[in-house]
Coordinates of C-alpha atoms in Angstrom, one line a residue:
M931 CA -76.9 61.4 233.4
V932 CA -72.4 62.4 234.3
G933 CA -72.1 60.1 230.8
R934 CA -69.2 58.0 232.7
P935 CA -69.4 54.9 235.3
L936 CA -69.8 54.9 238.5
G937 CA -67.5 52.1 239.2
D938 CA -66.2 53.6 242.7
D939 CA -65.9 56.0 245.8
K940 CA -63.9 58.7 244.0
S941 CA -65.9 58.9 240.3
V942 CA -68.8 58.8 242.0
E943 CA -67.7 62.0 244.1
E944 CA -66.4 63.3 240.4
A945 CA -70.3 62.7 239.9
G946 CA -71.4 64.5 242.9
R947 CA -69.2 67.6 241.5
A948 CA -70.1 67.3 238.4
L949 CA -74.0 67.9 239.6
L950 CA -74.1 70.3 241.8
A951 CA -71.9 72.6 240.0
H952 CA -74.1 71.6 236.5
F953 CA -77.4 72.4 238.1
G954 CA -76.1 75.4 240.8
C955 CA -78.3 72.8 243.3
S956 CA -77.0 73.4 246.7
A957 CA -77.1 68.8 247.3
V958 CA -76.9 66.3 244.8
L959 CA -77.9 62.3 246.0
I960 CA -76.7 59.3 244.3
T961 CA -78.0 55.8 244.3
R962 CA -76.4 53.2 244.4
G963 CA -77.8 50.2 244.2
E964 CA -76.4 47.6 246.5
K965 CA -73.9 50.6 247.8
G966 CA -76.4 52.3 250.1
M967 CA -76.3 56.3 248.1
T968 CA -74.2 59.5 248.7
V969 CA -75.0 62.2 249.5
A970 CA -73.1 65.4 248.0
E971 CA -73.5 68.5 249.6
E972 CA -72.2 72.3 248.1
S973 CA -71.9 72.9 251.9
S974 CA -69.3 70.3 252.4
P975 CA -66.4 69.7 251.7
R976 CA -66.7 65.6 252.9
Y977 CA -69.5 63.2 250.6
L978 CA -71.6 61.3 253.9
H979 CA -72.0 57.8 251.7
I980 CA -75.5 55.6 253.8
P981 CA -75.2 51.5 253.5
A982 CA -77.6 49.6 252.4
T983 CA -80.0 48.3 254.1
G984 CA -80.4 44.9 252.7
F985 CA -78.6 43.0 250.8
E986 CA -79.6 40.0 248.3
V987 CA -80.0 36.5 249.0
T988 CA -80.5 34.3 245.5
Y989 CA -82.2 31.1 244.9
A990 CA -78.8 29.4 245.3
R991 CA -79.2 29.5 249.2
V992 CA -82.0 27.9 249.3
G993 CA -81.9 24.7 251.8
Q994 CA -79.1 26.9 253.3
P995 CA -78.8 27.4 256.8
G996 CA -79.7 30.9 257.6
I997 CA -77.8 34.0 257.5
E998 CA -77.8 36.1 260.8
R999 CA -78.2 39.5 259.3
G1000 CA -78.2 41.8 262.9
A1001 CA -75.2 43.4 261.4
T1002 CA -75.9 43.6 257.6
G1003 CA -79.7 44.6 257.2
R1004 CA -82.6 42.5 256.0
Q1005 CA -82.7 39.8 253.1
V1006 CA -84.2 41.8 249.6
F1007 CA -87.0 40.3 248.0
D1008 CA -87.7 42.6 244.7
V1009 CA -86.5 46.0 244.4
T1010 CA -89.3 47.4 242.9
G1011 CA -90.3 50.9 243.7
A1012 CA -87.1 51.3 245.5
G1013 CA -86.2 54.6 244.1
D1014 CA -89.4 56.2 244.3
T1015 CA -89.4 55.5 248.1
V1016 CA -86.2 57.0 248.1
L1017 CA -87.5 59.8 246.1
S1018 CA -90.7 60.1 248.4
V1019 CA -89.6 59.8 251.9
L1020 CA -86.2 62.2 251.0
A1021 CA -88.5 65.1 249.5
L1022 CA -91.3 65.1 251.8
A1023 CA -88.2 64.8 255.3
V1024 CA -87.1 67.9 253.6
A1025 CA -90.6 69.5 253.1
A1026 CA -90.3 68.4 257.0
G1027 CA -87.8 70.6 258.3
A1028 CA -84.8 67.0 258.2
S1029 CA -81.5 68.0 256.5
I1030 CA -80.3 66.4 253.4
P1031 CA -78.4 64.0 255.9
D1032 CA -81.3 62.8 258.1
A1033 CA -83.6 63.0 255.2
A1034 CA -81.6 60.6 252.6
L1035 CA -80.8 58.7 256.0
L1036 CA -84.7 58.3 257.1
A1037 CA -84.9 57.5 252.7
N1038 CA -82.6 54.8 252.9
T1039 CA -83.9 53.2 255.8
A1040 CA -87.9 53.5 254.4
A1041 CA -86.1 51.5 251.1
G1042 CA -84.7 49.0 252.9
V1043 CA -88.3 48.4 254.3
V1044 CA -89.9 47.7 250.9
V1045 CA -87.1 45.9 249.8
G1046 CA -87.7 43.3 251.7
K1047 CA -91.7 42.8 250.5
L1048 CA -92.4 41.0 247.2
G1049 CA -94.0 43.5 245.2
T1050 CA -94.7 46.8 244.3
A1051 CA -94.6 48.3 248.0
T1052 CA -95.2 50.4 250.6
V1053 CA -93.7 51.6 254.2
T1054 CA -95.9 52.8 257.1
P1055 CA -95.3 55.2 259.7
Q1056 CA -95.1 51.9 261.7
E1057 CA -92.5 49.9 259.5
L1058 CA -90.3 53.5 259.4
S1059 CA -90.3 53.5 263.4
H1060 CA -89.3 50.3 264.0
A1061 CA -86.8 50.3 261.4
L1062 CA -84.9 53.9 262.6
E1063 CA -84.8 51.8 266.6
G1064 CA -82.2 50.2 265.0
H1065 CA -80.3 53.3 264.5

């Protein structure tokens, strides 16, 4: 959308400013794949970076010892539908009265649950509640 690569935090922040100005909106959420997401708000000089809650484990790990995931998140099996999950949970949370940063954190958590499942998946309220217990 911004017509340039977003390889580092500075370029993401520049893109956020450009998108805020172009669309005249109060906030922009930029999803960054395995790097999480960044929230830019017109009313805030600081950008909020939300790290991804999942990490991808390749087939090269098969047969090797397990990974301690307590501090780093959950294993990613399939990213199908993660973006749809972010958009739907973000919209629902904002419609229910949550702030954009809180809604983005909720959406990121929901996407973290979904990518831990195989194929196109959904997140249940119970799964989301359980995932939020760690925050």
